[in-house]
PDB file of C-alpha atoms in Angstrom:
ATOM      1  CA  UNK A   1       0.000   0.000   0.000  1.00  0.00           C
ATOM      2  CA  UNK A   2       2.934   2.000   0.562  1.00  0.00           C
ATOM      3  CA  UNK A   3       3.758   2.061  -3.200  1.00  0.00           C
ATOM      4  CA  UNK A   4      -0.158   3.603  -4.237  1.00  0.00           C
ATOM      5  CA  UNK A   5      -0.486   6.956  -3.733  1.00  0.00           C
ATOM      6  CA  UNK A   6      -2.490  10.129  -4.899  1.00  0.00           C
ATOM      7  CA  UNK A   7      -1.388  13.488  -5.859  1.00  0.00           C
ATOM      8  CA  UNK A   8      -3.513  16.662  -6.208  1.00  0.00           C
ATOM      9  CA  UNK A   9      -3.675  20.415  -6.763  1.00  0.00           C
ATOM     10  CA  UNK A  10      -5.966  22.386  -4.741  1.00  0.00           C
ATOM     11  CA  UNK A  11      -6.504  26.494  -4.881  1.00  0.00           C
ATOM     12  CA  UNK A  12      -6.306  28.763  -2.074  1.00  0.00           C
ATOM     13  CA  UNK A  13      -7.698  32.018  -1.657  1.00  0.00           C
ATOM     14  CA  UNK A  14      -4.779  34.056  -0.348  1.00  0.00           C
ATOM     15  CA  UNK A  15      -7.137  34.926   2.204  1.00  0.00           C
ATOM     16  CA  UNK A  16      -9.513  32.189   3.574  1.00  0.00           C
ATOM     17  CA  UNK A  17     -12.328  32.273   6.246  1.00  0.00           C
ATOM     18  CA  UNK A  18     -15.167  30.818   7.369  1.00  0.00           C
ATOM     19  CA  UNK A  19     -18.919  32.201   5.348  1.00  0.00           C
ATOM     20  CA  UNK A  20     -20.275  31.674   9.072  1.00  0.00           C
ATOM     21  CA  UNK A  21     -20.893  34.943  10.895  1.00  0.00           C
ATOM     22  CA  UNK A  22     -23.048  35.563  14.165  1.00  0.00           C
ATOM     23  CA  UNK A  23     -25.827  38.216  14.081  1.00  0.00           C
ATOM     24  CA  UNK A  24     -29.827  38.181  14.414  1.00  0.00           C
ATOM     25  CA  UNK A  25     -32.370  35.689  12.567  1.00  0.00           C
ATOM     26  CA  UNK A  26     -33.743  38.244   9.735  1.00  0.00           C
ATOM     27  CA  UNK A  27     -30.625  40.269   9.465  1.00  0.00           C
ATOM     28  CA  UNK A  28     -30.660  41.656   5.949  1.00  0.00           C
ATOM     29  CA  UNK A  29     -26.528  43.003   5.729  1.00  0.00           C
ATOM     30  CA  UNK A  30     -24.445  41.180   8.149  1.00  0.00           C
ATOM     31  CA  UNK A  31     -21.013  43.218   7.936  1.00  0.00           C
ATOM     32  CA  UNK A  32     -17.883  41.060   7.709  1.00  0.00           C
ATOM     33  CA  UNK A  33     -13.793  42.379   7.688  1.00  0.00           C
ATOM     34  CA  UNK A  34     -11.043  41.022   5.911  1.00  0.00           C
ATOM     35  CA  UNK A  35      -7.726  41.941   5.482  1.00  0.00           C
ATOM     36  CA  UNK A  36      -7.452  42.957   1.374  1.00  0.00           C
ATOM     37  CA  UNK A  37     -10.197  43.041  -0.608  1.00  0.00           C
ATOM     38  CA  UNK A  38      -8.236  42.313  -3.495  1.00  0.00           C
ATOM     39  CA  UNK A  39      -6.717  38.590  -1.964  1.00  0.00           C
ATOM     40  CA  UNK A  40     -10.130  37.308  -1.480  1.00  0.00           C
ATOM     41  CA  UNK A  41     -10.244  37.478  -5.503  1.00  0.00           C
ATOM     42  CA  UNK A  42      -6.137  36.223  -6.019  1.00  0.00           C
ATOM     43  CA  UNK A  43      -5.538  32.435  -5.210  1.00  0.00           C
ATOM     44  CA  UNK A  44      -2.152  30.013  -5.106  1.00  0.00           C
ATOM     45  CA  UNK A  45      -2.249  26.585  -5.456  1.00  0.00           C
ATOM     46  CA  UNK A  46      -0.737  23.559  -3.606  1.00  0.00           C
ATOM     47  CA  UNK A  47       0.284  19.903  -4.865  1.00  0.00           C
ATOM     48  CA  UNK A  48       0.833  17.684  -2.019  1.00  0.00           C
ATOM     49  CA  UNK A  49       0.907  13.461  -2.323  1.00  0.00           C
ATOM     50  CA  UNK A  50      -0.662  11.126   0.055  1.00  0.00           C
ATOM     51  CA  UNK A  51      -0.169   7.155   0.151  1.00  0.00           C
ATOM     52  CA  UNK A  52      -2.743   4.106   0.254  1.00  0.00           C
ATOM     53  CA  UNK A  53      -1.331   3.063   3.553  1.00  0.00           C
ATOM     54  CA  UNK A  54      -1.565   6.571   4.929  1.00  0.00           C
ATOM     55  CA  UNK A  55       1.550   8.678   5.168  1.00  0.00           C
ATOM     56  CA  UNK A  56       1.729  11.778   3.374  1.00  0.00           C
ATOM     57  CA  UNK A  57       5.000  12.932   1.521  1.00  0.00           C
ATOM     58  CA  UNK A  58       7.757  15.168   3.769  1.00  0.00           C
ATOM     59  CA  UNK A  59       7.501  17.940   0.821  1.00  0.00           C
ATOM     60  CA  UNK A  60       4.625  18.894  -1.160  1.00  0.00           C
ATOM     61  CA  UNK A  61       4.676  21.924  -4.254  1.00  0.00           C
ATOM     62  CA  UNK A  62       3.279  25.545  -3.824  1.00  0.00           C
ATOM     63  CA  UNK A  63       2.542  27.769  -6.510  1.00  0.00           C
ATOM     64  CA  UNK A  64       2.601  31.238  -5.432  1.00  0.00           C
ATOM     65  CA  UNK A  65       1.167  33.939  -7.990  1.00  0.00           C
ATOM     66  CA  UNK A  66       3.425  36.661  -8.781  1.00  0.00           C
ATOM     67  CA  UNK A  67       4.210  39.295 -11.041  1.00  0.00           C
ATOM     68  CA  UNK A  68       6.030  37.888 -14.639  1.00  0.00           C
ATOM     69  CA  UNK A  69       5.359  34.116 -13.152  1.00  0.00           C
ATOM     70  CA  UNK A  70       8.316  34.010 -10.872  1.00  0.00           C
ATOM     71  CA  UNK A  71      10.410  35.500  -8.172  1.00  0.00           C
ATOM     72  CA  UNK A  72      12.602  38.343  -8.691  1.00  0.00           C
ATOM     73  CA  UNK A  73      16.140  37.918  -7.558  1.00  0.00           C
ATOM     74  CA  UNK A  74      15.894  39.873  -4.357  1.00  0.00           C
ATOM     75  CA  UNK A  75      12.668  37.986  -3.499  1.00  0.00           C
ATOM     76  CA  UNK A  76      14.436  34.537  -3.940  1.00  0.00           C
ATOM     77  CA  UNK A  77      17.427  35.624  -1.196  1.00  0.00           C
ATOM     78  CA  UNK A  78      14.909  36.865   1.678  1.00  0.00           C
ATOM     79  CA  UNK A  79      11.930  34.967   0.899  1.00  0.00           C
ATOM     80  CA  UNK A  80      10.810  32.036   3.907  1.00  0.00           C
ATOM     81  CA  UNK A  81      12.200  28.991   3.562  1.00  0.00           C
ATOM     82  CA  UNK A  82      10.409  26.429   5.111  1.00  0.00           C
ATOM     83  CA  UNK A  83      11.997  22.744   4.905  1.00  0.00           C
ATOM     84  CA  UNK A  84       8.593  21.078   3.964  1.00  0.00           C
ATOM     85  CA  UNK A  85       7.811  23.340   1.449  1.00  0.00           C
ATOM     86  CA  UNK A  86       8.555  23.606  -2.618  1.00  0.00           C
ATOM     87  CA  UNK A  87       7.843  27.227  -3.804  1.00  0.00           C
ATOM     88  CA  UNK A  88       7.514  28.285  -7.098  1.00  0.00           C
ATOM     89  CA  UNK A  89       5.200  30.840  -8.813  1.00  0.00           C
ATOM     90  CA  UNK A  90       2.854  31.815 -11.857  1.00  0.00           C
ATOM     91  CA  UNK A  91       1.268  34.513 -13.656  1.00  0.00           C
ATOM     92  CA  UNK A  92      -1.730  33.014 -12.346  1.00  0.00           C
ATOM     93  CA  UNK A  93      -1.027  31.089  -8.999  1.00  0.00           C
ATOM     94  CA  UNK A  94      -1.854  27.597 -10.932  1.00  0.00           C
ATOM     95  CA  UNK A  95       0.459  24.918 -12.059  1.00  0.00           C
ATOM     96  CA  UNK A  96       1.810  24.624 -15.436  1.00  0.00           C
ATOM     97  CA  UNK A  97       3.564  21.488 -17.055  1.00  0.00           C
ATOM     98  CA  UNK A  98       6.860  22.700 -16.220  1.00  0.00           C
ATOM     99  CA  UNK A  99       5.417  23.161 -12.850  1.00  0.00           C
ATOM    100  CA  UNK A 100       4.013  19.434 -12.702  1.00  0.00           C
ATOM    101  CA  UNK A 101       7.250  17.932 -13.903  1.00  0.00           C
ATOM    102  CA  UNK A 102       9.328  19.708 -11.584  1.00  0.00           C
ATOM    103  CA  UNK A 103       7.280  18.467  -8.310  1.00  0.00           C
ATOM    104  CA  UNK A 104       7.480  15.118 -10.124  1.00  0.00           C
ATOM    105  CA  UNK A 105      11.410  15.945 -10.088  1.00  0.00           C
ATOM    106  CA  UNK A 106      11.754  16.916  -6.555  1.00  0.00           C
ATOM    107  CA  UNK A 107       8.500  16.105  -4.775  1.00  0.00           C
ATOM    108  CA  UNK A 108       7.516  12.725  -6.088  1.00  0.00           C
ATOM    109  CA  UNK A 109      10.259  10.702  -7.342  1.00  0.00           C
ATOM    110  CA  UNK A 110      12.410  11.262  -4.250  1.00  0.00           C
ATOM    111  CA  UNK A 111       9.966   9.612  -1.401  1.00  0.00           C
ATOM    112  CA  UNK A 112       8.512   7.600  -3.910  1.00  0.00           C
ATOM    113  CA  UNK A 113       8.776   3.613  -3.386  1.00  0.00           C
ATOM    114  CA  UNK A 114      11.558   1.915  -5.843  1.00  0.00           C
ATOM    115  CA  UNK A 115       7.928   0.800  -7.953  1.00  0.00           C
ATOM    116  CA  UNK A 116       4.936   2.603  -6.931  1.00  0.00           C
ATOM    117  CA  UNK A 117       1.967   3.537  -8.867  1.00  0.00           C
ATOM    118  CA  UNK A 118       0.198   7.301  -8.694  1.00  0.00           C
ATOM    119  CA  UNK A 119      -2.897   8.447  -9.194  1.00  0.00           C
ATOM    120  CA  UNK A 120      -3.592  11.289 -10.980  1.00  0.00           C
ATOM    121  CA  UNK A 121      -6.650  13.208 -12.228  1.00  0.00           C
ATOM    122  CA  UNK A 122      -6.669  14.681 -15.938  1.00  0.00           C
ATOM    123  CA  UNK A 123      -5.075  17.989 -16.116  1.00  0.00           C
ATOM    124  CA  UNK A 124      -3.012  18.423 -19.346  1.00  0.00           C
ATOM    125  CA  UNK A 125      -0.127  18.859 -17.454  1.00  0.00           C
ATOM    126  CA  UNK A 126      -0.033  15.786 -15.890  1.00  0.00           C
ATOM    127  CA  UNK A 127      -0.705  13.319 -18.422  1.00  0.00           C
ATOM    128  CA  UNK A 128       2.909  13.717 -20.881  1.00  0.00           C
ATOM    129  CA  UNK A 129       4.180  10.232 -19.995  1.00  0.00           C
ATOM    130  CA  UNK A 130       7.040  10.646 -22.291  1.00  0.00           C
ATOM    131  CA  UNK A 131       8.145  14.016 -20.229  1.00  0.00           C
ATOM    132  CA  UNK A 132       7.823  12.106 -17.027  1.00  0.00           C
ATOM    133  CA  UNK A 133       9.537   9.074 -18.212  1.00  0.00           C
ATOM    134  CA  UNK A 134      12.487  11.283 -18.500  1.00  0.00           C
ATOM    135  CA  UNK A 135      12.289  12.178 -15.231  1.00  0.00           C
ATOM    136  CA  UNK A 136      12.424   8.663 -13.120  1.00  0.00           C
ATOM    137  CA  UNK A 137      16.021   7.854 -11.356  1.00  0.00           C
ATOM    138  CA  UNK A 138      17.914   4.936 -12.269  1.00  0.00           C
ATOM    139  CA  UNK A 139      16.272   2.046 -10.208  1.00  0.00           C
ATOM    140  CA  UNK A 140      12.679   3.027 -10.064  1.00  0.00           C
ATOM    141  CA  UNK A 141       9.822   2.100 -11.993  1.00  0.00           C
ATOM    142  CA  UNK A 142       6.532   4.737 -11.792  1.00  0.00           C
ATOM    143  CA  UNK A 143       2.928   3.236 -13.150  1.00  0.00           C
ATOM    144  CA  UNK A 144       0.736   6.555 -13.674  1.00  0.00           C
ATOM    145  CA  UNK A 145      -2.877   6.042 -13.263  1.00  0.00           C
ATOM    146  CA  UNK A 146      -5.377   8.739 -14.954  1.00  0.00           C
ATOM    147  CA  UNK A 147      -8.980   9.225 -13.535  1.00  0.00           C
ATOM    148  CA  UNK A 148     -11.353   9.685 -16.111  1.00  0.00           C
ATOM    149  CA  UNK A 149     -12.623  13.642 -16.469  1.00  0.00           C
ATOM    150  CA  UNK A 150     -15.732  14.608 -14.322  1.00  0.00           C
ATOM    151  CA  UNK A 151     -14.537  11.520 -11.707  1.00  0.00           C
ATOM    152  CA  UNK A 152     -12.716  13.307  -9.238  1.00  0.00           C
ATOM    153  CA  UNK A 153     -15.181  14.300  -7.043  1.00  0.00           C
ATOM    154  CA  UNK A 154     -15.946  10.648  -6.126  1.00  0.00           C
ATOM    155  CA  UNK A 155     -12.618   8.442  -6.961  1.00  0.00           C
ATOM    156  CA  UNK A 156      -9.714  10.763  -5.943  1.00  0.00           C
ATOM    157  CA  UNK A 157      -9.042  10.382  -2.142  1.00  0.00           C
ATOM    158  CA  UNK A 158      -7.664  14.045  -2.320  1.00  0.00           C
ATOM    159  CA  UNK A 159     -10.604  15.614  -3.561  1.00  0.00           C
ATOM    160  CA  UNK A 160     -13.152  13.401  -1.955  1.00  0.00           C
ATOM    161  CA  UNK A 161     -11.984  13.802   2.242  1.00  0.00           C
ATOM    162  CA  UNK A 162      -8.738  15.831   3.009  1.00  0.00           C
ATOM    163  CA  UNK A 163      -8.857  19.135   1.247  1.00  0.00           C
ATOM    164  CA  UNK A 164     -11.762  19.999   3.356  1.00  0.00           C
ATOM    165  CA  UNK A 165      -9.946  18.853   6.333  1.00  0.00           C
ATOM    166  CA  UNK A 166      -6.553  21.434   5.094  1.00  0.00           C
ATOM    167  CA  UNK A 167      -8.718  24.121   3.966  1.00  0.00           C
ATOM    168  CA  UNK A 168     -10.784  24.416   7.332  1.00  0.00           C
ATOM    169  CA  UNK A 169      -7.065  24.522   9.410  1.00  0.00           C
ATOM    170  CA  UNK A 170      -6.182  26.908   7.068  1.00  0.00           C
ATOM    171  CA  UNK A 171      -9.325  29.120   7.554  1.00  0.00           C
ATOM    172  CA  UNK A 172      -9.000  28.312  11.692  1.00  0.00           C
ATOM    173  CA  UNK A 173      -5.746  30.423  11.940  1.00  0.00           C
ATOM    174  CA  UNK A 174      -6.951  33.540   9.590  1.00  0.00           C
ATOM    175  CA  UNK A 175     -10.392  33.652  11.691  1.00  0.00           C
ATOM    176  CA  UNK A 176      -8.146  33.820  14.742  1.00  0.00           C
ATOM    177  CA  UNK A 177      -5.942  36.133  13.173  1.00  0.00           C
ATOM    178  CA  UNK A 178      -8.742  38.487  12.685  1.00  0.00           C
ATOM    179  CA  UNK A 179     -10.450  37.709  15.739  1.00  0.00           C
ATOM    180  CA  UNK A 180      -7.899  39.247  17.838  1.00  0.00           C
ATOM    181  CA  UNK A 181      -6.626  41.705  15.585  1.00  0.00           C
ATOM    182  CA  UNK A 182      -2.889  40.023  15.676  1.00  0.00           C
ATOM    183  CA  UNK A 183      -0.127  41.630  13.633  1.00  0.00           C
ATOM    184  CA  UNK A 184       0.124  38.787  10.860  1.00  0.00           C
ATOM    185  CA  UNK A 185      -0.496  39.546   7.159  1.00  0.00           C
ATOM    186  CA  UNK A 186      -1.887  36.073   6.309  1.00  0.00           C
ATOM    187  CA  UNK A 187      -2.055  36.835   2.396  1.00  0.00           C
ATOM    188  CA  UNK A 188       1.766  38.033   2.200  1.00  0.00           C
ATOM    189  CA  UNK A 189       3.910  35.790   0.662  1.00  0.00           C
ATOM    190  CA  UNK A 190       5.957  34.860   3.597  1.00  0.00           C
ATOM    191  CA  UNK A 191       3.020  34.197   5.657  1.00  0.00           C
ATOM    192  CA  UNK A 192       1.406  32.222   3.151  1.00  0.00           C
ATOM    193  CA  UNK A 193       4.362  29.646   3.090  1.00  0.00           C
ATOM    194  CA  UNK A 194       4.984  29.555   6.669  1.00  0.00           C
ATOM    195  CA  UNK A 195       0.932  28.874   6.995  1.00  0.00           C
ATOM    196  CA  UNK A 196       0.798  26.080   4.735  1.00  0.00           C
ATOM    197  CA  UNK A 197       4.065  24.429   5.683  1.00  0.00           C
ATOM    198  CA  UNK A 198       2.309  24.289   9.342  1.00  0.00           C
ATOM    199  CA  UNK A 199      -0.618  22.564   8.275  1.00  0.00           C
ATOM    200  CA  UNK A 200       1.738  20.154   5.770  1.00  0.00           C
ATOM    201  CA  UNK A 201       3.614  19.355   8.952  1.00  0.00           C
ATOM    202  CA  UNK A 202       0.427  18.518  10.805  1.00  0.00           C
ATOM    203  CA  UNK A 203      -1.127  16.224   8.299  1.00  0.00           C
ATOM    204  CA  UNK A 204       2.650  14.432   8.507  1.00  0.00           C
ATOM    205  CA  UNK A 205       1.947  13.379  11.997  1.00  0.00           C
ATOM    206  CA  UNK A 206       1.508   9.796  12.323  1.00  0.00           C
ATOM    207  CA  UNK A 207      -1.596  10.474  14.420  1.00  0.00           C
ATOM    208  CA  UNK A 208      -3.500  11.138  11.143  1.00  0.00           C
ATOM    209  CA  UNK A 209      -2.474   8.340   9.153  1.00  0.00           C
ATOM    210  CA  UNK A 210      -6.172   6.571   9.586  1.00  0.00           C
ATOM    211  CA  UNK A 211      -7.477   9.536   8.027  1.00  0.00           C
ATOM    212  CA  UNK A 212      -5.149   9.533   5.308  1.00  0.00           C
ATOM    213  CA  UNK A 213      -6.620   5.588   4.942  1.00  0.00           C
ATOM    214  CA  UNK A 214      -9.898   6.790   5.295  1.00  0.00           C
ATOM    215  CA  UNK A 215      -9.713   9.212   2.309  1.00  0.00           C
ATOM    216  CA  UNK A 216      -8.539   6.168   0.618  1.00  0.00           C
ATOM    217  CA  UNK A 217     -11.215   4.296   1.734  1.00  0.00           C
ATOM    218  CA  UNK A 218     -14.258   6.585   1.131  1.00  0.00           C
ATOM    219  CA  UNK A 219     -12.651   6.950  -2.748  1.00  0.00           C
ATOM    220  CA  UNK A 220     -13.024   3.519  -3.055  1.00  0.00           C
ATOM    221  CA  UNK A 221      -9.554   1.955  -2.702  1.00  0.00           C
ATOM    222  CA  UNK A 222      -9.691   0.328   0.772  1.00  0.00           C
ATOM    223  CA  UNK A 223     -12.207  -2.533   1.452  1.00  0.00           C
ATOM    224  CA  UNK A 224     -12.015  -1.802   5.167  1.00  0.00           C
ATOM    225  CA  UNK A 225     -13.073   1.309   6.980  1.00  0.00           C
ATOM    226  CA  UNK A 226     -10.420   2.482   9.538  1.00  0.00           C
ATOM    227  CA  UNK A 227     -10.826   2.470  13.657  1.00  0.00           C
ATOM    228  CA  UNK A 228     -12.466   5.411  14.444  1.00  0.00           C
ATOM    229  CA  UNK A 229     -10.467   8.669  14.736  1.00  0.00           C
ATOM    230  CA  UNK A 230      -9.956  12.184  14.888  1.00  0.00           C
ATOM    231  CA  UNK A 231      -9.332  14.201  11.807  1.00  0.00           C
ATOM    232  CA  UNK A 232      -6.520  16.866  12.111  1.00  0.00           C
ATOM    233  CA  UNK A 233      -8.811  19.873  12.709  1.00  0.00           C
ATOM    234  CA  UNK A 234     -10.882  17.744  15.468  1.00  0.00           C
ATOM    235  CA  UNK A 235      -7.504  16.779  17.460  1.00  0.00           C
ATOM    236  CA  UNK A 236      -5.529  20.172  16.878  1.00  0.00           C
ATOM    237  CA  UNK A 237      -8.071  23.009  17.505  1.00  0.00           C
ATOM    238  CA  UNK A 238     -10.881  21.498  18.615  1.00  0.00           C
ATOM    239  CA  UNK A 239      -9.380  18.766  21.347  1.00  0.00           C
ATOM    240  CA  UNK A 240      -8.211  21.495  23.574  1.00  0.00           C
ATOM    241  CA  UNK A 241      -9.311  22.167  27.051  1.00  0.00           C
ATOM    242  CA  UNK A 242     -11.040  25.431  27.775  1.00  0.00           C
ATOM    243  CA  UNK A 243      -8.793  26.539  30.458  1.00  0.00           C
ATOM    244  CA  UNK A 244      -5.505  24.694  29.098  1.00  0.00           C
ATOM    245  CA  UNK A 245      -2.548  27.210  28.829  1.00  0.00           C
ATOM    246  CA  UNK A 246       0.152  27.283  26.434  1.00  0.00           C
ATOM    247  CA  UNK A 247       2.617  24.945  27.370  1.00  0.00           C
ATOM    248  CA  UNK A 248       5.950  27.546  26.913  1.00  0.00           C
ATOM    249  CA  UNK A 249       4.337  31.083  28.379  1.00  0.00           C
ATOM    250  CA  UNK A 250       0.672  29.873  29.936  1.00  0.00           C
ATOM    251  CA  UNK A 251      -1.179  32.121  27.554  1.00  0.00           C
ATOM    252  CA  UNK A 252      -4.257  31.227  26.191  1.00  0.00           C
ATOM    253  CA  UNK A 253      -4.388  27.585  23.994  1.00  0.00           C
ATOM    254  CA  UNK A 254      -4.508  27.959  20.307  1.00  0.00           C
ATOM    255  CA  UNK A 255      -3.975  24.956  19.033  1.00  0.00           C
ATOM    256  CA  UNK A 256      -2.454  21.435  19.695  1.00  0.00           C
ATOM    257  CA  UNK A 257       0.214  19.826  18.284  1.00  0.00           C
ATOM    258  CA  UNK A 258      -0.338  16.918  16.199  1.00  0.00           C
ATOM    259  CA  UNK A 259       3.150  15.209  16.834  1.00  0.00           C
ATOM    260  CA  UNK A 260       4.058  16.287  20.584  1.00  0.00           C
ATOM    261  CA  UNK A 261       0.654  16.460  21.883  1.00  0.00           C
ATOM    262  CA  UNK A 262       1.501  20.158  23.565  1.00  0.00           C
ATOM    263  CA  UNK A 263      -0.812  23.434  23.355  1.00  0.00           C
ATOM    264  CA  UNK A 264       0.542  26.554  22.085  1.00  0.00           C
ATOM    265  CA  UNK A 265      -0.744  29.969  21.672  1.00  0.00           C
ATOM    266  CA  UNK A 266      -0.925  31.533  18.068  1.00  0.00           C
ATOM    267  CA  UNK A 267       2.304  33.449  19.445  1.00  0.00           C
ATOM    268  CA  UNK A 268       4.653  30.408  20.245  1.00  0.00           C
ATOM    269  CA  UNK A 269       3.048  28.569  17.832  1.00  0.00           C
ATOM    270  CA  UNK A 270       3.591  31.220  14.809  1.00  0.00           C
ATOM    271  CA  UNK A 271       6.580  32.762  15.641  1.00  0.00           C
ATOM    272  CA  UNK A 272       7.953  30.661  18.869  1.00  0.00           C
ATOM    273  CA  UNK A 273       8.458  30.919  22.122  1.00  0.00           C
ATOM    274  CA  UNK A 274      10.860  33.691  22.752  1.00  0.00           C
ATOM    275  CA  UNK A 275      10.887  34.055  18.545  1.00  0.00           C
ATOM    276  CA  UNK A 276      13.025  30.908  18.497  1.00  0.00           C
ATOM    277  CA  UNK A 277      11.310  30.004  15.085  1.00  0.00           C
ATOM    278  CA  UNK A 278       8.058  29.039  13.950  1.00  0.00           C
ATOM    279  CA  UNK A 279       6.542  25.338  15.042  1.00  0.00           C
ATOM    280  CA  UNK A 280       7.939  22.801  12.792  1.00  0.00           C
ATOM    281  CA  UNK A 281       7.609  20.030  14.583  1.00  0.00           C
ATOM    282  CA  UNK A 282       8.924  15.533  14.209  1.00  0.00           C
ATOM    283  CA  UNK A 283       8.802  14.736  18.016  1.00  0.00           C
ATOM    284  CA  UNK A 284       6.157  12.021  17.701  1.00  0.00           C
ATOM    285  CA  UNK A 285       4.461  11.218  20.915  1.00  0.00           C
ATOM    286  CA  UNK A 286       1.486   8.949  21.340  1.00  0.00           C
TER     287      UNK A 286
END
């Protein structure tokens, strides 16, 4: 199982929350706030790889829409480099063919299993066998399996469980960011990496692999359903006691970690305690 795997691209708005708001039954305009108008129309996209027997690939691919379709020079020397994370960019924020064969290059083939099999959905981009080909290392073997246009929705684990899982982390640190009116910029650049190589780091926990299966599962590929569990938003932001502290300065919880178990406040968990770094974390503990 360790050899099957699934691959997709899913857009971000560079600013994300939650259509929910609280006001009276009847209200007729219910005011909302955002941080830039203009990055609630602008999106980037992310490619990250999951496996049958439910780990999820150390580095996934993140498109980043800029001016020209790619850094400028100065940009590539101060931008934030995160360890999980692949950045490139676009005129557009979406992934080209050049963009698809280079995370094939240095997000696939790399963690892949000397013969393993991915499934893919139909995008132009991914479908130039003879361009991919070129791109396997000596000593592995890669079978590339196409779902059929209009399928995704019900036969690509990706699409059919964990995007909603990602995209509802994603939108539970930019309501909290706006909540409290905390001096992060979540559609900058920087901030966009750092925020999606903390919830890539997350979904690498161990914890999660039955819901990795379960996407799996639900798309039709595993016979039987996984032990009961805790999806990634459920354990991290929603397992938390109401009067739990952070575990480095006793502030108020924001989240948990997925691989040491410990609450941290948006602070120590964004920046670090004492600005040591942001939380990357691969201290497993059950």
């Amino acid at each position: 199982m360790a050899a099957f795997g699934n691959s997709d691209q899913s857009g971000f708005l560079r600013e994300l929350h939650s259509g929910r708001s609280l006001t009276f039954r009847g209200e007729r305009h219910v005011p909302g706030r955002i941080q830039s108008q203009n990055a609630m129309t602008h999106s980037y996209t992310i490619q990250s790889t999951i496996t049958c027997d439910g780990r999820m690939f150390p580095q996934m691919l993140l498109c980043l829409q800029e001016v020209g379709g790619k850094f400028g020079p100065q940009v590539e020397k101060i931008m934030f480099d995160a360890p999980n994370i692949h950045a490139m960019a676009s005129s557009s924020g979406k992934l080209t063919k050049a963009h698809v064969l280079s995370w094939f290059e240095k997000d696939y083939f790399p963690f892949a299993e000397k013969d393993s099999t991915i499934l893919l959905d139909s995008r132009s981009g991914q479908k130039d066998q003879e361009a991919i080909d070129k791109l396997i290392p000596a000593g592995k073997t890669l079978r590339l399996l196409t779902i059929p246009a209009g399928a995704t929705s019900m036969i690509q684990p990706c699409d059919v469980y964990l995007f909603r899982i990602w995209k509802s982390g994603v939108r539970k640190f930019e309501d909290r960011g706006m909540l409290d009116d905390l001096p992060v910029i979540f559609h900058q650049r920087d901030n966009i990496i750092e925020l999606q190589s903390i919830m890539h780091n997350q979904f690498c926990s161990p914890r999660f692999k039955p819901q990795i299966q379960y996407a799996f599962y639900k798309a039709g590929y595993h016979d039987e359903r996984p032990a009961k569990f805790q999806t990634m938003t459920e354990y991290c932001f929603d397992s938390v006691s109401l009067v739990e502290e952070c575990y480095y300065c006793q502030r108020f919880y924001f989240m948990r970690c997925g691989w040491c178990t410990r609450a941290l406040c948006f602070d120590c968990c964004w920046n670090g305690y004492e600005n040591a770094g942001y939380h990357f974390c691969e201290d497993f503990v059950e």
